[in-house]
Short mmCIF file of C-alpha atoms in Angstrom, two decimals:
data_model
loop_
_atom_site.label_atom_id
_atom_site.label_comp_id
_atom_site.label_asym_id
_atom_site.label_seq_id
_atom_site.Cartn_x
_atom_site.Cartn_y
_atom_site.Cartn_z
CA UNK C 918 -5.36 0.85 -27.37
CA UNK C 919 -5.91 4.29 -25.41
CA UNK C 920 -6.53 3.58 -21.74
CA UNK C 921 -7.41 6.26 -19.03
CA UNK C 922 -6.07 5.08 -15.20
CA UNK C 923 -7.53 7.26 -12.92
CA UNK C 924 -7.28 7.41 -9.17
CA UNK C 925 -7.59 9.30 -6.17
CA UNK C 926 -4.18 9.29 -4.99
CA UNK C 927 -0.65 10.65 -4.58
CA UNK C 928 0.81 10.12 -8.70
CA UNK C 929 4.02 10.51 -7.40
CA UNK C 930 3.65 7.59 -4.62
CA UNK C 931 0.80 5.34 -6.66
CA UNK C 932 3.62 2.61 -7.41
CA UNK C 933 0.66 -0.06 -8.41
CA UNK C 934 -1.17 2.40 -10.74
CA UNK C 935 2.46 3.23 -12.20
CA UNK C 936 3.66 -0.21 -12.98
CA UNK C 937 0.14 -1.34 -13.98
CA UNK C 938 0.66 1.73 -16.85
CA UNK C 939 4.03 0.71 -17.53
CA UNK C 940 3.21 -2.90 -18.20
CA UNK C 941 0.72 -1.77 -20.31
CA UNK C 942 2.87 1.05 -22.42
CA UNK C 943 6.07 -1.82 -22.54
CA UNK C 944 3.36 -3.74 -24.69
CA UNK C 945 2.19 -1.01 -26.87
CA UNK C 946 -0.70 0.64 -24.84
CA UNK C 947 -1.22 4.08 -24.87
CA UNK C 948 -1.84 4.86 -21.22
CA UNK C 949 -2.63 8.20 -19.22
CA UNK C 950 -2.46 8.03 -15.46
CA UNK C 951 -4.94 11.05 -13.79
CA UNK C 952 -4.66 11.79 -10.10
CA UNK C 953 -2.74 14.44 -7.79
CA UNK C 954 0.07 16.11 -6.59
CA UNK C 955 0.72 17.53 -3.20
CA UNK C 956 4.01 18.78 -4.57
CA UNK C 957 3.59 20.08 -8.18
CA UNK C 958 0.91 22.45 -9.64
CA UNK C 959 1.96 20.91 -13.14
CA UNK C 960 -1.56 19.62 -14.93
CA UNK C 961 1.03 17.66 -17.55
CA UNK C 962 4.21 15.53 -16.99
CA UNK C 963 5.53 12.21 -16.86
CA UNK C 964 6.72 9.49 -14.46
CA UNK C 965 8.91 7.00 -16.28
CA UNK C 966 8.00 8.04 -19.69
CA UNK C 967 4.04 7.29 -18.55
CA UNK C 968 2.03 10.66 -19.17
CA UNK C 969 0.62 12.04 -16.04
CA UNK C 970 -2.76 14.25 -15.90
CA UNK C 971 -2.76 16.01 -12.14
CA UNK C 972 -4.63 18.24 -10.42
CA UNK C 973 -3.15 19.41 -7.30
CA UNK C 974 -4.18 18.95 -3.59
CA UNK C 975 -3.10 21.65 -1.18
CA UNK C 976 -1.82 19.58 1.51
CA UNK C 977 -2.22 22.38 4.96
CA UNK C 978 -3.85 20.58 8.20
CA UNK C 979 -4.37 23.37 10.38
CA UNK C 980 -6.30 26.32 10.18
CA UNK C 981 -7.01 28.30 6.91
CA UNK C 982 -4.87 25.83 5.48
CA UNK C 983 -7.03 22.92 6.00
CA UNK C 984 -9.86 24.87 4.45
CA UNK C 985 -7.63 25.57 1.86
CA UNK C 986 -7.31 22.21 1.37
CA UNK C 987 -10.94 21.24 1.48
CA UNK C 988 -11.85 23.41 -1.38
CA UNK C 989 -8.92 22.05 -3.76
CA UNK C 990 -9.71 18.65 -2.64
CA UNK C 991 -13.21 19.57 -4.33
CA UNK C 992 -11.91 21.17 -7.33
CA UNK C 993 -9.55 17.93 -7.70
CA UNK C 994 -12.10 15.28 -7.75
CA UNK C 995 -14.61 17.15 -9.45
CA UNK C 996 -11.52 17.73 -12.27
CA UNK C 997 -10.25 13.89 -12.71
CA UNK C 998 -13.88 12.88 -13.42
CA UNK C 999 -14.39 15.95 -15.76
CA UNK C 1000 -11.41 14.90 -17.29
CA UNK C 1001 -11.93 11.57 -17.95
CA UNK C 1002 -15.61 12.33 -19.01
CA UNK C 1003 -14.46 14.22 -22.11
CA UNK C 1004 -11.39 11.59 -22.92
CA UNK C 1005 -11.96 9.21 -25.61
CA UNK C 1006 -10.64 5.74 -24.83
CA UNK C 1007 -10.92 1.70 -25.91
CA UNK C 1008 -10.55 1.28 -21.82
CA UNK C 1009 -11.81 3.31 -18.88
CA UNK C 1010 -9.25 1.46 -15.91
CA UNK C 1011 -10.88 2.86 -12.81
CA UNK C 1012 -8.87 2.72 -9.43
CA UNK C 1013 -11.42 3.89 -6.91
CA UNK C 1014 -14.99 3.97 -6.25
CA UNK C 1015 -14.54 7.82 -6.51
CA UNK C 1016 -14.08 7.63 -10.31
CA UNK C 1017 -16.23 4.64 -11.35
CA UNK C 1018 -19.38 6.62 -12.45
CA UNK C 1019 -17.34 8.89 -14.48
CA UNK C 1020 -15.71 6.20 -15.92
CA UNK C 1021 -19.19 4.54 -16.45
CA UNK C 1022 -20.24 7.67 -17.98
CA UNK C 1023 -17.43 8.10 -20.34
CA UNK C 1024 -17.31 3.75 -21.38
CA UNK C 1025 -21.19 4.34 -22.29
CA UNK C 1026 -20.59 7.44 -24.99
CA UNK C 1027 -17.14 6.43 -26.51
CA UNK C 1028 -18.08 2.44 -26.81
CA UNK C 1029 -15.31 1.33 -24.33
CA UNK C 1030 -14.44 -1.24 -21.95
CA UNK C 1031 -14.67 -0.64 -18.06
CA UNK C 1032 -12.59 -2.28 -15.71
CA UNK C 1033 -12.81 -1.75 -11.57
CA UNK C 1034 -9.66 -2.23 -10.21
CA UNK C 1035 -10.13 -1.58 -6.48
CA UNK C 1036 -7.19 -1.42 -3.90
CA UNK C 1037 -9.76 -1.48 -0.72
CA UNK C 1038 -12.99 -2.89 0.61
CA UNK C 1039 -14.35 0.71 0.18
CA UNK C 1040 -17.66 0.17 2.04
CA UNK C 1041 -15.85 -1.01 5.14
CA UNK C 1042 -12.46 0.27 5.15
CA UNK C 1043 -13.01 3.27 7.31
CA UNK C 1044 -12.43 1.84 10.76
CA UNK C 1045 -16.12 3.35 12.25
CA UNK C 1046 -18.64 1.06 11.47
CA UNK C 1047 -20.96 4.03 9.91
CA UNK C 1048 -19.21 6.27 8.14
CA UNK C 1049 -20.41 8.54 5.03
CA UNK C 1050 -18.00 6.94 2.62
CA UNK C 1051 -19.41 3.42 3.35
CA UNK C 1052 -22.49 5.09 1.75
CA UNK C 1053 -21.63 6.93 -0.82
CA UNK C 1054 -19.21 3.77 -1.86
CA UNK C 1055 -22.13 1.26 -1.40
CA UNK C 1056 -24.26 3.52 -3.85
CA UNK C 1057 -22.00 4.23 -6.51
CA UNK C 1058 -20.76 -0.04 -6.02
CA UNK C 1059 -24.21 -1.09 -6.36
CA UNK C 1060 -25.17 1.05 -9.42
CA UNK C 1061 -22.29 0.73 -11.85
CA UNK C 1062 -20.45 -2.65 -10.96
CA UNK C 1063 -23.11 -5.01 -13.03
CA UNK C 1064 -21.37 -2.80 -15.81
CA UNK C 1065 -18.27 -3.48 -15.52
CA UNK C 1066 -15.75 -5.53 -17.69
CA UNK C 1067 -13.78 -7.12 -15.64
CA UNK C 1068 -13.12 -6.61 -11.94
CA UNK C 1069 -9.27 -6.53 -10.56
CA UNK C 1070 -8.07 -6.15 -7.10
CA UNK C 1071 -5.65 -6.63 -3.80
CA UNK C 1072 -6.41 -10.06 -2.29
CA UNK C 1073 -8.66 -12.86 -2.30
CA UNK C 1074 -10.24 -11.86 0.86
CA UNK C 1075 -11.51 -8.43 -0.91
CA UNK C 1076 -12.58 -10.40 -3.84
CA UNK C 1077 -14.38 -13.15 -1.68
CA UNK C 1078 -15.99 -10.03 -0.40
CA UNK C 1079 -17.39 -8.00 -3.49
CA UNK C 1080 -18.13 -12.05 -4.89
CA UNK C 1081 -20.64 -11.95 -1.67
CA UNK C 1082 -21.91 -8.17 -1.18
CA UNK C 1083 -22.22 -7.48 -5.63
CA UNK C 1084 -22.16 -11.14 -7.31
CA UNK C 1085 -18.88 -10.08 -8.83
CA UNK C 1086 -17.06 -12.80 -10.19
CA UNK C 1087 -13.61 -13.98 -12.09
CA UNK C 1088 -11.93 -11.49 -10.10
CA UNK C 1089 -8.10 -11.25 -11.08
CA UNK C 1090 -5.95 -10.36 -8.28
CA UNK C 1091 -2.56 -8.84 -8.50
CA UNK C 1092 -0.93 -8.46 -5.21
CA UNK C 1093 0.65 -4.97 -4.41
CA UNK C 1094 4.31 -6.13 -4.90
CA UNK C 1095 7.51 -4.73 -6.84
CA UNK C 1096 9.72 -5.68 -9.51
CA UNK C 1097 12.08 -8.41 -8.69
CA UNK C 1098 15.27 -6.73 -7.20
CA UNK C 1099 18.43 -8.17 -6.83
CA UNK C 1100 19.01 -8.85 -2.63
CA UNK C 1101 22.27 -6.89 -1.72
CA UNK C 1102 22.03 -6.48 1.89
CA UNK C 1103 22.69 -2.53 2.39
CA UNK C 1104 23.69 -0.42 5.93
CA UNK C 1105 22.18 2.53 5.36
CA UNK C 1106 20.04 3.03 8.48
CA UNK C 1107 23.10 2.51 10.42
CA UNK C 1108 24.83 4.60 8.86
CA UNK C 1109 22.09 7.43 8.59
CA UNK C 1110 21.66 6.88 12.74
CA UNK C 1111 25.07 6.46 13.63
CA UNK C 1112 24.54 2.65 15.03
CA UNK C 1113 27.14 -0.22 16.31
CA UNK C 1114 26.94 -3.26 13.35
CA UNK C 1115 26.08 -5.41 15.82
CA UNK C 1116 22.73 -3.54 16.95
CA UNK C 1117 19.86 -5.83 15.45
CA UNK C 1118 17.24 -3.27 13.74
CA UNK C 1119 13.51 -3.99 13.66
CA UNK C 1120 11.90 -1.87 10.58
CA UNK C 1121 8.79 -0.29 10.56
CA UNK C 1122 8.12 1.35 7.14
CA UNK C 1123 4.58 3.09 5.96
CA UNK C 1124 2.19 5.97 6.34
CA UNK C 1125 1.89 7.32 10.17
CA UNK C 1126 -1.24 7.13 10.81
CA UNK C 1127 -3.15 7.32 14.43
CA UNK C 1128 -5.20 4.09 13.92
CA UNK C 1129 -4.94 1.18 12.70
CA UNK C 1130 -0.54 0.82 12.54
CA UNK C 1131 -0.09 -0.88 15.52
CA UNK C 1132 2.55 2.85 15.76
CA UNK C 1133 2.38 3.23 19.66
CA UNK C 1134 2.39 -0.36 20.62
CA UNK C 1135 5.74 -1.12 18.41
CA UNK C 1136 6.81 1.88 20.24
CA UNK C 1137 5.41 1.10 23.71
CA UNK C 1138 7.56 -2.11 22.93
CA UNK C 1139 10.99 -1.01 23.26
CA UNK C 1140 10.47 -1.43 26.86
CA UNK C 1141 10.75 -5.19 26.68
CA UNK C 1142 13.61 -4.79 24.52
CA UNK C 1143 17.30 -4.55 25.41
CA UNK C 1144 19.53 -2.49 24.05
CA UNK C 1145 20.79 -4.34 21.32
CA UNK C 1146 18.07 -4.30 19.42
CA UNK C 1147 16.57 -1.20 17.44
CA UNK C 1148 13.70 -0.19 16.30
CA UNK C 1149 13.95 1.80 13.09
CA UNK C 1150 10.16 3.54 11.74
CA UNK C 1151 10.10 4.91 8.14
CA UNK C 1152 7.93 6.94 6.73
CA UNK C 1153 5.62 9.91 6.27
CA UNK C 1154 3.29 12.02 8.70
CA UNK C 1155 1.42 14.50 9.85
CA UNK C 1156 3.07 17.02 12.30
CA UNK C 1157 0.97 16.28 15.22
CA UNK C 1158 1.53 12.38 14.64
CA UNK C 1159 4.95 12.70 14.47
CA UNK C 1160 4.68 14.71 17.89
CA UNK C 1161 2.79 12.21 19.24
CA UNK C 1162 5.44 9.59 18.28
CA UNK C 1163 8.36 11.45 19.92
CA UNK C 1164 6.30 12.08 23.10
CA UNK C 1165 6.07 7.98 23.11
CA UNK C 1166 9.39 7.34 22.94
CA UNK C 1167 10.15 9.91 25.66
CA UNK C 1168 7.31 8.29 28.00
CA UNK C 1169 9.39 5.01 27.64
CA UNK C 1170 12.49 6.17 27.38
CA UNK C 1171 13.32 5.11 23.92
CA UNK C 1172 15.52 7.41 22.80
CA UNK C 1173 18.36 4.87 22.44
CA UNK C 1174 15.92 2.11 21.53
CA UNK C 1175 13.50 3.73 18.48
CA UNK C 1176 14.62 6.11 16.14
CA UNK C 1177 12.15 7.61 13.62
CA UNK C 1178 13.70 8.66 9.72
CA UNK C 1179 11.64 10.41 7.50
CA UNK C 1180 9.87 8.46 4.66
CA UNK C 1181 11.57 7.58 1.42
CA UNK C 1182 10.88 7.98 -2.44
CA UNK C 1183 9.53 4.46 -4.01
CA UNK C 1184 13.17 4.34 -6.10
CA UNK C 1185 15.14 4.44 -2.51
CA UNK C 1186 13.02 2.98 -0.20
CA UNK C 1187 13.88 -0.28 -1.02
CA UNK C 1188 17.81 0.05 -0.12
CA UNK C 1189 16.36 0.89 3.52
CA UNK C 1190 14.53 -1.90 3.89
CA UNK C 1191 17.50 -4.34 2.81
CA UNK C 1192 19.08 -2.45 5.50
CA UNK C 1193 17.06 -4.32 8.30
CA UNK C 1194 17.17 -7.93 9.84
CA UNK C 1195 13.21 -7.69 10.82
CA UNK C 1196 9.96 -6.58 9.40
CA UNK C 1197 7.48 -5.29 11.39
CA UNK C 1198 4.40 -5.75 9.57
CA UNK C 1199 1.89 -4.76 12.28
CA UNK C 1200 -1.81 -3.94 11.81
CA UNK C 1201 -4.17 -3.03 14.67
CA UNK C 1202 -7.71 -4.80 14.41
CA UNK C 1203 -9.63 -1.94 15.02
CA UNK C 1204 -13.14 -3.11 12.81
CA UNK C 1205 -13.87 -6.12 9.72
CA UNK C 1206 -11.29 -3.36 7.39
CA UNK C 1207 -8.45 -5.05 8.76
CA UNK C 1208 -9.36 -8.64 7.75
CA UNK C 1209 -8.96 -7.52 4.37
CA UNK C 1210 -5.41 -5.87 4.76
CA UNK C 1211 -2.90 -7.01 2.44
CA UNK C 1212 -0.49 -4.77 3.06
CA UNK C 1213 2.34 -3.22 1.20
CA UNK C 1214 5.11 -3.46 3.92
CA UNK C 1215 5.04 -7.74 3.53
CA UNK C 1216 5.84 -7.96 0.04
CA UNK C 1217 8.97 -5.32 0.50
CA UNK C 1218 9.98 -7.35 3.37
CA UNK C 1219 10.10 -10.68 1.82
CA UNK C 1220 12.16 -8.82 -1.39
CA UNK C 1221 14.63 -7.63 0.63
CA UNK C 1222 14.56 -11.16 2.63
CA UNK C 1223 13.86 -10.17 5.74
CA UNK C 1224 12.46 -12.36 8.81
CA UNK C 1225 8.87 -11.07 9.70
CA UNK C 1226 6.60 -9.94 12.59
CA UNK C 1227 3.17 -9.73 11.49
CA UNK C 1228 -0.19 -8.92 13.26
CA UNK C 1229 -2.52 -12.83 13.35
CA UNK C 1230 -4.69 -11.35 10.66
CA UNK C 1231 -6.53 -13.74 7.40
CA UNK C 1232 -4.05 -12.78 4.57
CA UNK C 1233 -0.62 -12.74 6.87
CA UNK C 1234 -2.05 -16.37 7.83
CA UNK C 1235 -2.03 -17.13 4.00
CA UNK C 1236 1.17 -16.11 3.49
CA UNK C 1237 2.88 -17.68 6.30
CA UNK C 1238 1.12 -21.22 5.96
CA UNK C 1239 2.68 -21.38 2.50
CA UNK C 1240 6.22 -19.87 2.93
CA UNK C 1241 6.86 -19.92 6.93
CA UNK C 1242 8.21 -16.18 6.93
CA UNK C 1243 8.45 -15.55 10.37
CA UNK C 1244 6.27 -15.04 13.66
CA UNK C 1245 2.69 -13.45 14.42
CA UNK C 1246 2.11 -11.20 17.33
CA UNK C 1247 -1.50 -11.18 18.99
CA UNK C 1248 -4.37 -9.20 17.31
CA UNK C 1249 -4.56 -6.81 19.39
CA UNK C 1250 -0.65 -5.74 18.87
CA UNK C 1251 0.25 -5.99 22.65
CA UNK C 1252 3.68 -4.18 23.25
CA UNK C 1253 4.65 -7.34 24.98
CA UNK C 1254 3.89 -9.61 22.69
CA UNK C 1255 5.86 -7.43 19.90
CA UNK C 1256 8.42 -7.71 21.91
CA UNK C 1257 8.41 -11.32 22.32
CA UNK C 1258 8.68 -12.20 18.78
CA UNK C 1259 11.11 -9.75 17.72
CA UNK C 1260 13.15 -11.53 20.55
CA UNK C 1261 12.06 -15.19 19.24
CA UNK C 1262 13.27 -14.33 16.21
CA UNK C 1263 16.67 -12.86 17.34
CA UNK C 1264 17.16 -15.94 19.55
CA UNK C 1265 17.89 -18.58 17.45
CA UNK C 1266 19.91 -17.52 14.16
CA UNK C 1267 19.52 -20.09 12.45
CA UNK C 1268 16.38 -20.81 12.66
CA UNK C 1269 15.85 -16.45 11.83
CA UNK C 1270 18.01 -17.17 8.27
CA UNK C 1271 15.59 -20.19 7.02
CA UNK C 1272 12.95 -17.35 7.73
CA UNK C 1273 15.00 -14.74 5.46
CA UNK C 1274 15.35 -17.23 2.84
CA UNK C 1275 11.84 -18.19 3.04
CA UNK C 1276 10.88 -14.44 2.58
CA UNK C 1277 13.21 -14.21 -0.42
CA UNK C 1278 11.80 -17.42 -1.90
CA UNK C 1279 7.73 -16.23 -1.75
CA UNK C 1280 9.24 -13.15 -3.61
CA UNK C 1281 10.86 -14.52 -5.99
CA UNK C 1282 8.38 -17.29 -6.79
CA UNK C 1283 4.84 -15.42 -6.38
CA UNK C 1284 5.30 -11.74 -4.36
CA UNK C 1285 7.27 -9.54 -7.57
CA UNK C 1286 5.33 -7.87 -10.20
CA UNK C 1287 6.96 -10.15 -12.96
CA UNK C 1288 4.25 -12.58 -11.74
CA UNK C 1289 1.45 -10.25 -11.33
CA UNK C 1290 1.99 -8.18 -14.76
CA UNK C 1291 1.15 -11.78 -16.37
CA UNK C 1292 -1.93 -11.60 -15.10
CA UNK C 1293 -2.68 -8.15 -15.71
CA UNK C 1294 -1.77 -8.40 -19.57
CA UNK C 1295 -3.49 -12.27 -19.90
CA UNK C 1296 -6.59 -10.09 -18.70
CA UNK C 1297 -6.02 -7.08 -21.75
CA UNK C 1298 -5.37 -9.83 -23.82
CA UNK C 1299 -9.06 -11.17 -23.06
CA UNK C 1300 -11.09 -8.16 -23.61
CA UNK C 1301 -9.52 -6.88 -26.68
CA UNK C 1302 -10.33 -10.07 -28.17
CA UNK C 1303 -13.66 -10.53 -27.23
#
């Protein structure tokens, strides 16, 4: 079968969409994944043998450059859903509410299937309570999801919630999570920041972003820490953020405390991470978006069996009544109580290595995409035979 993934993201980063399309090839499927590139102009090329349809994003922030950026934003979203308008295909595997219609649009003329495989809660997710994507997302939800084939997504708290707002049922949920790598405990961030072997790190890896990260408190933190303990952040930025970032750990004089290293390819990221002894898995409550949160960062923790600190939110709940991974912090991501864990942890070894091996267990049981592919071809399986 010919199936068109598109989705309003980063190709080059989109490690779900990618493994989704390589599950899918590895069984015979011809599969095209459409999105964009901050980095190449390139309309055609390929990611792991998986053909790649991009339009590029111009990725300035200040001045012309973000109105640069505005008008190729435009001219990319209006050119994945022109694109996938005029494709023919037996499956239309939409990622976003952005691309839904289109996909709609294009299921309708060419007789194909229509699935809705959606990563967020998109009419919440935005951390104001009215914003004009909540709208738009509500709209386009409402219209086209009693068409749909089949409905995929994150978490069962985001398909508790579309069950509630659209009457969508028989959701099948594959967790964000990677392919089952082998644990060899690495030393790269010490060796990339020049640190003693007996300095204890505490890893922060994502996107810097101003809300919702729980960035400033981890930060803010360092000042209940002593100095054998390190906190290591990972990722990628803006420049003003990472400013911002550097000015914290200069208020609290961190500078021997947190050390910030710049964000790593999906293929190398994960030899960082077994690098660490703790995952910081921190997410500031900031609205309802939050309760739905099942974030990345936990599932590359427990791979790389590490002992976690996670924010009291629904789905880090789930996860820790059924594998006992580690210790929550308070909602609201109180330096203090950061730093309390992280030290509650460190305290008691042994009691911090049943917590590594628990990690390593829920990966290797449930939290690897060997698990989640299963469910993902059981569910091709289905509508190509009905």
């Amino acid at each position: 079968m010919k199936v068109i993934m598109p989705d309003i993201m980063k190709v080059e980063y989109n490690v779900r969409v990618l493994q989704e399309a390589e599950t899918l090839r590895n069984v015979g499927h011809d599969v095209v994944v459409v999105g964009f590139s901050n980095k190449s102009k390139k309309r055609n090329f390929t990611i792991n043998d998986i053909p790649i349809v991009s339009f590029y994003l111009h990725d300035g922030r200040k001045g012309v450059s973000r109105l640069i950026r505005y008008v190729t934003a435009f001219k990319m979203i209006l050119g994945i859903n022109f694109y996938v308008i005029f494709q023919k295909a037996d499956v239309y595997h939409a990622h976003n509410f952005h691309v839904l219609p289109a996909c709609w649009f294009s299921a309708f003329i060419h007789g194909g299937k229509l699935i809705y495989d959606t990563h967020e809660t998109w009419t919440v997710h935005k951390n104001r309570k009215y914003h004009p994507e909540h709208i738009f997302a509500f709209i386009v939800e409402k219209l086209f999801l009693r068409f749909i084939t089949r409905f995929i997504t994150v978490n069962e708290m985001v398909a508790d919630y579309y069950k509630t707002k659209y009457d969508v049922n028989n959701a099948t949920i594959l967790y964000n999570t990677r392919k089952i790598l082998p644990l060899v405990k690495k030393d790269l961030i010490r060796e990339d920041l020049n640190l003693q072997k007996s300095k204890k790190i505490a890893l922060f890896v994502g996107g810097f972003w101003p809300n919702g990260r729980g960035i400033m408190e981890l930060i803010q933190s360092s000042e209940f820490l002593n100095g054998n303990i390190a906190i290591v952040l990972i990722g990628y930025g803006s420049e003003q953020m990472l400013q911002k970032m550097s000015d914290e750990i200069e208020r609290y004089d961190g500078q021997d405390k947190v050390f910030i290293l710049p964000g790593q390819p999906p293929d190398k990221l994960m030899d960082y991470v077994m690098s660490a002894d703790i995952g910081m898995n921190l997410i500031k409550r900031e609205s309802q978006a939050q309760d739905f949160q099942s974030p990345w960062k936990l599932f590359e923790y427990c791979m790389s069996g590490l002992a976690v600190v996670s924010t009291d939110l629904p789905f880090h709940r789930k996860v820790y009544g059924k594998f006992k991974i580690g210790e929550f912090c308070d909602k609201d991501n109180s330096p203090k109580s950061i730093a309390t864990q992280i030290k509650l942890l460190l305290k008691d070894r042994k009691r911090l290595d049943q917590f590594k091996k628990n990690a390593r267990k829920a990966a290797e049981e449930e939290f690897n995409w060997k698990v989640q592919e299963e469910k993902l071809l059981k569910l091709y399986t289905e509508i190509t035979t009905h």
